[in-house]
Short mmCIF file of C-alpha atoms in Angstrom, two decimals:
data_model
loop_
_atom_site.label_atom_id
_atom_site.label_comp_id
_atom_site.label_asym_id
_atom_site.label_seq_id
_atom_site.Cartn_x
_atom_site.Cartn_y
_atom_site.Cartn_z
CA MET A 13 -247.25 -166.44 45.16
CA ARG A 14 -247.57 -163.00 43.67
CA LEU A 15 -247.44 -161.39 47.11
CA ILE A 16 -244.37 -163.41 48.09
CA GLY A 17 -242.64 -162.38 44.86
CA ILE A 18 -243.39 -158.72 45.42
CA LEU A 19 -242.22 -158.63 49.04
CA PRO A 20 -238.47 -158.69 48.27
CA ILE A 21 -238.93 -155.81 45.86
CA VAL A 22 -240.90 -153.79 48.41
CA PHE A 23 -238.25 -154.56 51.01
CA MET A 24 -235.42 -153.38 48.75
CA VAL A 25 -237.26 -150.15 47.88
CA ALA A 26 -237.97 -149.47 51.55
CA LEU A 27 -234.35 -150.15 52.44
CA GLY A 28 -233.19 -147.73 49.76
CA LEU A 29 -235.58 -145.02 50.93
CA TYR A 30 -234.42 -145.50 54.53
CA ALA A 31 -230.78 -145.24 53.48
CA PHE A 32 -231.52 -141.99 51.63
CA TRP A 33 -233.49 -140.64 54.60
CA ASP A 34 -230.73 -141.66 57.01
CA LEU A 35 -228.10 -139.97 54.81
CA LYS A 36 -230.06 -136.72 54.84
CA ILE A 37 -230.40 -136.85 58.60
CA ASP A 38 -226.86 -137.89 59.53
CA GLY A 39 -224.83 -136.70 56.55
CA PHE A 40 -223.57 -133.12 56.98
CA GLN A 41 -222.92 -131.07 53.88
CA PRO A 42 -221.23 -127.67 54.44
CA PRO A 43 -222.25 -124.73 52.22
CA VAL A 44 -218.85 -124.95 50.48
CA PRO A 45 -216.33 -127.82 50.26
CA ALA A 46 -214.09 -128.30 53.29
CA ASP A 47 -210.98 -127.09 51.46
CA LYS A 48 -212.59 -123.88 50.17
CA LEU A 49 -213.39 -120.49 51.70
CA ALA A 50 -216.90 -119.08 51.41
CA ASP A 51 -217.47 -116.14 49.10
CA SER A 52 -218.08 -112.85 50.86
CA ASN A 53 -221.69 -111.69 50.72
CA PRO A 54 -221.85 -108.08 49.35
CA GLU A 55 -225.05 -107.47 51.32
CA ILE A 56 -223.28 -108.16 54.61
CA GLU A 57 -220.36 -105.99 53.54
CA ALA A 58 -222.78 -103.12 52.84
CA ILE A 59 -224.43 -103.52 56.24
CA MET A 60 -221.12 -103.47 58.09
CA ALA A 61 -219.42 -100.73 56.03
CA PRO A 62 -220.97 -97.74 57.90
CA HIS A 63 -219.81 -99.20 61.24
CA ARG A 64 -216.29 -99.61 59.90
CA GLU A 65 -216.21 -95.97 58.84
CA ALA A 66 -217.75 -94.78 62.11
CA LEU A 67 -215.13 -96.62 64.16
CA THR A 68 -212.43 -94.48 62.57
CA THR A 69 -213.91 -91.47 64.39
CA GLY A 70 -212.87 -92.95 67.72
CA LEU A 71 -216.42 -93.07 69.13
CA SER A 72 -216.25 -96.84 69.54
CA ASN A 73 -218.42 -97.03 72.66
CA ARG A 74 -221.33 -95.50 70.76
CA ILE A 75 -220.81 -97.67 67.69
CA VAL A 76 -220.69 -101.07 69.40
CA PRO A 77 -224.42 -101.08 70.34
CA GLN A 78 -225.22 -100.16 66.73
CA ILE A 79 -223.11 -103.05 65.50
CA ASP A 80 -224.99 -105.39 67.82
CA GLU A 81 -228.28 -104.13 66.37
CA SER A 82 -227.04 -104.91 62.87
CA LEU A 83 -225.96 -108.37 63.97
CA ASP A 84 -229.44 -108.99 65.41
CA LEU A 85 -231.00 -107.98 62.08
CA ILE A 86 -228.64 -110.26 60.14
CA ALA A 87 -229.47 -113.15 62.49
CA GLU A 88 -233.17 -112.48 62.03
CA GLU A 89 -232.94 -112.38 58.23
CA PHE A 90 -230.37 -115.10 57.53
CA GLY A 91 -230.39 -117.13 60.73
CA GLU A 92 -228.19 -117.17 63.81
CA LEU A 93 -226.33 -120.13 62.32
CA SER A 94 -225.64 -119.02 58.76
CA PRO A 95 -222.66 -118.14 56.55
CA GLU A 96 -223.86 -114.55 56.58
CA MET A 97 -223.83 -114.39 60.38
CA ASN A 98 -220.36 -115.90 60.43
CA GLN A 99 -219.13 -113.27 57.97
CA ALA A 100 -220.69 -110.45 59.98
CA LEU A 101 -219.11 -111.63 63.23
CA VAL A 102 -215.67 -111.97 61.64
CA GLU A 103 -215.93 -108.50 60.10
CA THR A 104 -217.04 -107.07 63.46
CA SER A 105 -214.09 -108.67 65.23
CA ILE A 106 -211.58 -107.37 62.70
CA MET A 107 -213.08 -103.87 62.80
CA LEU A 108 -212.93 -103.74 66.58
CA SER A 109 -209.37 -105.09 66.67
CA GLN A 110 -208.32 -102.01 64.70
CA SER A 111 -210.21 -99.57 66.92
CA SER A 112 -210.05 -98.35 70.50
CA ARG A 113 -212.28 -101.30 71.53
CA ALA A 114 -209.83 -104.02 70.52
CA ASP A 115 -210.57 -105.58 73.91
CA LEU A 116 -213.91 -106.78 72.51
CA ALA A 117 -212.56 -108.29 69.30
CA ASP A 118 -211.84 -111.77 70.64
CA ASP A 119 -215.38 -112.08 72.06
CA TYR A 120 -216.91 -111.59 68.60
CA MET A 121 -214.35 -113.90 67.00
CA GLN A 122 -215.22 -116.57 69.56
CA ARG A 123 -218.84 -116.24 68.46
CA ALA A 124 -217.66 -116.56 64.86
CA VAL A 125 -215.79 -119.76 65.76
CA ASP A 126 -218.94 -121.18 67.40
CA VAL A 127 -221.05 -120.33 64.34
CA SER A 128 -218.39 -121.73 61.97
CA ARG A 129 -218.36 -125.05 63.78
CA GLU A 130 -222.11 -125.35 63.28
CA VAL A 131 -222.35 -123.96 59.75
CA TYR A 132 -219.20 -125.38 58.14
CA GLY A 133 -218.35 -128.22 60.51
CA THR A 134 -215.41 -128.86 62.80
CA THR A 135 -213.02 -129.85 60.00
CA HIS A 136 -213.40 -127.02 57.52
CA ARG A 137 -211.04 -124.37 56.20
CA GLU A 138 -213.44 -121.57 57.25
CA THR A 139 -213.55 -122.91 60.81
CA ALA A 140 -209.74 -123.17 60.91
CA LEU A 141 -209.43 -119.57 59.72
CA ALA A 142 -211.71 -118.29 62.49
CA ILE A 143 -209.87 -120.36 65.13
CA ASN A 144 -206.51 -119.08 63.88
CA ASP A 145 -207.74 -115.47 64.01
CA LEU A 146 -209.05 -116.05 67.53
CA ALA A 147 -205.61 -117.27 68.64
CA ASN A 148 -203.99 -114.11 67.28
CA LEU A 149 -206.58 -111.84 68.86
CA ILE A 150 -206.17 -113.47 72.28
CA THR A 151 -202.44 -112.76 72.38
CA ASP A 152 -202.95 -109.25 71.00
CA ALA A 153 -205.65 -108.43 73.54
CA GLN A 154 -203.46 -109.60 76.43
CA ASP A 155 -200.33 -108.04 74.93
CA LEU A 156 -198.62 -111.42 75.09
CA SER A 157 -196.28 -113.22 72.73
CA TYR A 158 -198.02 -116.50 73.56
CA SER A 159 -200.65 -118.05 75.85
CA GLU A 160 -201.84 -121.59 76.57
CA GLU A 161 -205.22 -120.70 75.09
CA SER A 162 -203.77 -119.35 71.86
CA ILE A 163 -201.47 -122.38 71.54
CA ALA A 164 -204.46 -124.70 71.89
CA HIS A 165 -206.31 -122.78 69.17
CA LEU A 166 -203.31 -122.81 66.84
CA LYS A 167 -202.98 -126.56 67.30
CA GLU A 168 -206.64 -127.11 66.44
CA ALA A 169 -206.47 -124.82 63.41
CA MET A 170 -203.31 -126.58 62.20
CA GLU A 171 -204.84 -130.05 62.53
CA ILE A 172 -207.86 -128.97 60.50
CA ARG A 173 -205.72 -127.37 57.81
CA GLN A 174 -203.39 -130.36 57.60
CA ALA A 175 -206.46 -132.56 57.08
CA VAL A 176 -208.14 -130.54 54.30
CA LEU A 177 -205.31 -128.65 52.56
CA PRO A 178 -202.10 -129.67 50.79
CA ALA A 179 -199.03 -129.84 53.04
CA ASP A 180 -197.42 -126.92 51.21
CA HIS A 181 -200.48 -124.65 51.34
CA PRO A 182 -199.61 -121.13 52.62
CA GLU A 183 -202.20 -121.34 55.41
CA VAL A 184 -200.67 -124.60 56.66
CA ILE A 185 -197.15 -123.19 56.50
CA VAL A 186 -197.99 -119.95 58.34
CA ASN A 187 -199.94 -121.90 60.97
CA GLU A 188 -197.01 -124.24 61.56
CA VAL A 189 -194.55 -121.37 61.93
CA ASN A 190 -196.82 -119.46 64.34
CA LEU A 191 -197.38 -122.55 66.47
CA ALA A 192 -193.67 -123.38 66.55
CA ASP A 193 -192.88 -119.82 67.61
CA GLN A 194 -195.41 -119.88 70.47
CA LEU A 195 -194.27 -123.31 71.65
CA PHE A 196 -190.67 -122.08 71.76
CA LEU A 197 -191.62 -118.92 73.65
CA GLN A 198 -193.69 -120.91 76.13
CA TRP A 199 -190.78 -123.29 76.78
CA GLN A 200 -188.35 -120.40 77.14
CA ASN A 201 -190.47 -118.29 79.46
CA GLU A 202 -192.03 -120.93 81.70
CA GLY A 203 -188.82 -122.65 82.75
CA LEU A 204 -189.55 -125.97 81.06
CA GLU A 205 -185.88 -126.97 80.76
CA GLU A 206 -186.48 -130.60 81.73
CA ASP A 207 -189.43 -131.07 79.37
CA LYS A 208 -188.35 -130.44 75.80
CA SER A 209 -191.49 -131.74 74.12
CA ASN A 210 -192.36 -128.19 73.03
CA LEU A 211 -188.97 -127.87 71.38
CA ASP A 212 -189.29 -131.26 69.68
CA THR A 213 -192.67 -130.32 68.24
CA ALA A 214 -191.40 -126.90 67.14
CA ALA A 215 -188.37 -128.47 65.46
CA ALA A 216 -190.55 -130.93 63.54
CA LEU A 217 -192.89 -128.18 62.37
CA LEU A 218 -190.06 -125.90 61.27
CA SER A 219 -188.25 -128.76 59.53
CA HIS A 220 -191.35 -129.35 57.43
CA VAL A 221 -191.63 -125.66 56.60
CA MET A 222 -187.98 -125.50 55.54
CA GLU A 223 -188.48 -128.56 53.32
CA VAL A 224 -191.38 -126.79 51.61
CA HIS A 225 -189.32 -123.60 51.22
CA THR A 226 -186.48 -125.60 49.64
CA LYS A 227 -188.86 -127.12 47.08
CA GLN A 228 -190.39 -123.73 46.30
CA GLY A 229 -186.99 -122.15 45.73
CA ASP A 230 -187.02 -118.52 44.63
CA ASP A 231 -190.81 -118.33 45.03
CA VAL A 232 -190.34 -118.01 48.80
CA ASN A 233 -189.90 -114.55 50.26
CA ALA A 234 -186.26 -114.31 51.39
CA MET A 235 -187.18 -112.66 54.70
CA ASP A 236 -189.76 -115.34 55.49
CA LYS A 237 -187.24 -118.06 54.73
CA ALA A 238 -184.55 -116.45 56.90
CA SER A 239 -186.90 -115.90 59.86
CA VAL A 240 -187.93 -119.57 59.83
CA GLN A 241 -184.31 -120.71 59.68
CA LEU A 242 -183.32 -118.39 62.53
CA LEU A 243 -186.13 -119.70 64.71
CA PHE A 244 -185.09 -123.25 63.83
CA ALA A 245 -181.49 -122.42 64.81
CA ARG A 246 -182.62 -121.17 68.22
CA VAL A 247 -184.82 -124.22 68.80
CA ALA A 248 -181.96 -126.51 67.72
CA PHE A 249 -179.60 -124.76 70.16
CA TYR A 250 -181.82 -125.47 73.16
CA ARG A 251 -182.29 -129.07 71.99
CA ASP A 252 -178.47 -129.38 72.16
CA ASP A 253 -178.40 -129.83 68.40
CA PHE A 254 -175.39 -127.53 68.07
CA GLU A 255 -174.50 -128.68 64.55
CA ASN A 256 -177.78 -127.46 63.08
CA ALA A 257 -177.81 -124.42 65.36
CA ALA A 258 -174.39 -123.25 64.12
CA LYS A 259 -175.30 -124.06 60.50
CA TYR A 260 -178.48 -121.99 60.44
CA PHE A 261 -177.14 -119.17 62.60
CA SER A 262 -174.34 -118.81 60.03
CA GLU A 263 -176.84 -118.76 57.16
CA THR A 264 -179.26 -116.24 58.66
CA LEU A 265 -177.42 -113.84 60.99
CA SER A 266 -175.67 -110.87 59.44
CA PRO A 267 -171.91 -111.50 59.24
CA VAL A 268 -169.74 -110.06 61.99
CA ALA A 269 -168.00 -107.56 59.75
CA PRO A 270 -167.28 -103.81 59.45
CA GLU A 271 -170.14 -103.27 57.01
CA THR A 272 -172.77 -104.67 59.42
CA ASP A 273 -174.64 -102.08 61.45
CA PRO A 274 -173.49 -102.57 65.09
CA ALA A 275 -177.07 -102.15 66.26
CA THR A 276 -177.73 -105.54 64.63
CA TYR A 277 -175.67 -107.22 67.34
CA LEU A 278 -177.94 -105.69 69.97
CA VAL A 279 -181.22 -106.51 68.25
CA PHE A 280 -180.17 -110.14 67.79
CA SER A 281 -178.05 -110.36 70.92
CA ASN A 282 -179.48 -113.68 72.10
CA SER A 283 -178.97 -115.29 68.72
CA TYR A 284 -175.35 -114.13 68.42
CA ALA A 285 -174.62 -115.37 71.95
CA GLU A 286 -176.24 -118.73 71.15
CA HIS A 287 -174.22 -118.93 67.92
CA ILE A 288 -170.96 -118.33 69.80
CA THR A 289 -171.88 -120.98 72.38
CA SER A 290 -172.77 -123.45 69.62
CA LEU A 291 -169.36 -122.96 68.03
CA ASN A 292 -167.67 -123.56 71.39
CA LYS A 293 -169.72 -126.71 71.96
CA LEU A 294 -168.55 -127.99 68.57
CA GLY A 295 -164.92 -127.33 69.45
CA ARG A 296 -164.64 -124.38 67.07
CA THR A 297 -163.25 -122.20 69.84
CA GLU A 298 -161.03 -119.98 67.71
CA GLU A 299 -163.96 -119.05 65.50
CA ALA A 300 -166.13 -118.41 68.55
CA ASP A 301 -163.48 -116.27 70.29
CA LYS A 302 -162.92 -114.20 67.17
CA MET A 303 -166.65 -113.60 66.70
CA ARG A 304 -167.02 -112.48 70.32
CA ALA A 305 -163.97 -110.19 70.14
CA ASP A 306 -165.08 -108.66 66.85
CA ILE A 307 -168.59 -107.94 68.14
CA ILE A 308 -167.20 -106.24 71.23
CA SER A 309 -164.80 -104.24 69.09
CA TYR A 310 -167.49 -103.05 66.67
CA LEU A 311 -169.82 -102.11 69.52
CA GLN A 312 -167.11 -100.16 71.37
CA THR A 313 -166.10 -98.21 68.27
CA ASP A 314 -169.66 -97.31 67.35
CA THR A 315 -170.53 -93.98 68.97
CA ALA A 316 -174.25 -94.67 68.61
CA VAL A 317 -174.09 -97.60 71.02
CA PRO A 318 -174.56 -96.65 74.72
CA GLU A 319 -171.96 -97.72 77.27
CA GLY A 320 -172.54 -100.97 79.11
CA THR A 321 -174.12 -102.79 76.15
CA THR A 322 -171.08 -104.79 75.08
CA ASP A 323 -171.99 -107.54 77.58
CA ILE A 324 -174.10 -108.96 74.79
CA ALA A 325 -171.32 -111.13 73.45
CA GLU A 326 -170.34 -112.46 76.85
CA GLU A 327 -173.51 -114.50 77.34
#
């Protein structure tokens, strides 16, 4: 009887111990919470500092092997998969991106991404930061405004950030704007006229950003707000949403007036042409004709503008 009475207790204790053991095996706990960034380790900063200074001399080819030696020592002391190794790889990538060996920067950032996934997990702010940096380095290294690879990385980084950070967090907002910009450029440059899914996604992302900017009011940098609205206007134009296109072109483009530098019409030639077309599509032909005529007039009277550039307003 005593044995039978004890068995349920033993069973419950064993079950509890198994659950604890199973949690330790399967449960992953990152070094810092998923919505936080890891503190920088001063020891790693001290190790990398001499390399950063040496790279400014321009002898990058000699310095890179020394950096690799330091990375090997850090891996040996802290582990190949450690926050310290992740920090060292990120610092190496950033250093190289600012030197004559910028072509190597994305390789080290890719290693940082791989380490981040293991150390912090696949849904962590640190991992998203490394993925986002990798996307930027890929386009910089290839001297491109966008690439399929960088778009894929920006999407992954955005999904992570949207999962672990507030919707109005600066990292989420910047990520959404950068992704919208690359999606628009990809659609524009790859002749995807029939497939407007890129534009639809970009419009949704930018709409969210503009909602956040509206709530934040004067706390938003005016230039940042205007650049987002201008991009939204261009996306709206190619989605045949001429009402929103005309609205945001009017709010962001410099007015066609004597006090506006004529060079502005050249720098933003596509946007002015799209604005004029939007007005025509909406039946505001007099306004469109006047804007076109005024731009041509201001360009022709400005001696600093070369001949043959007044076609801008005829697009």
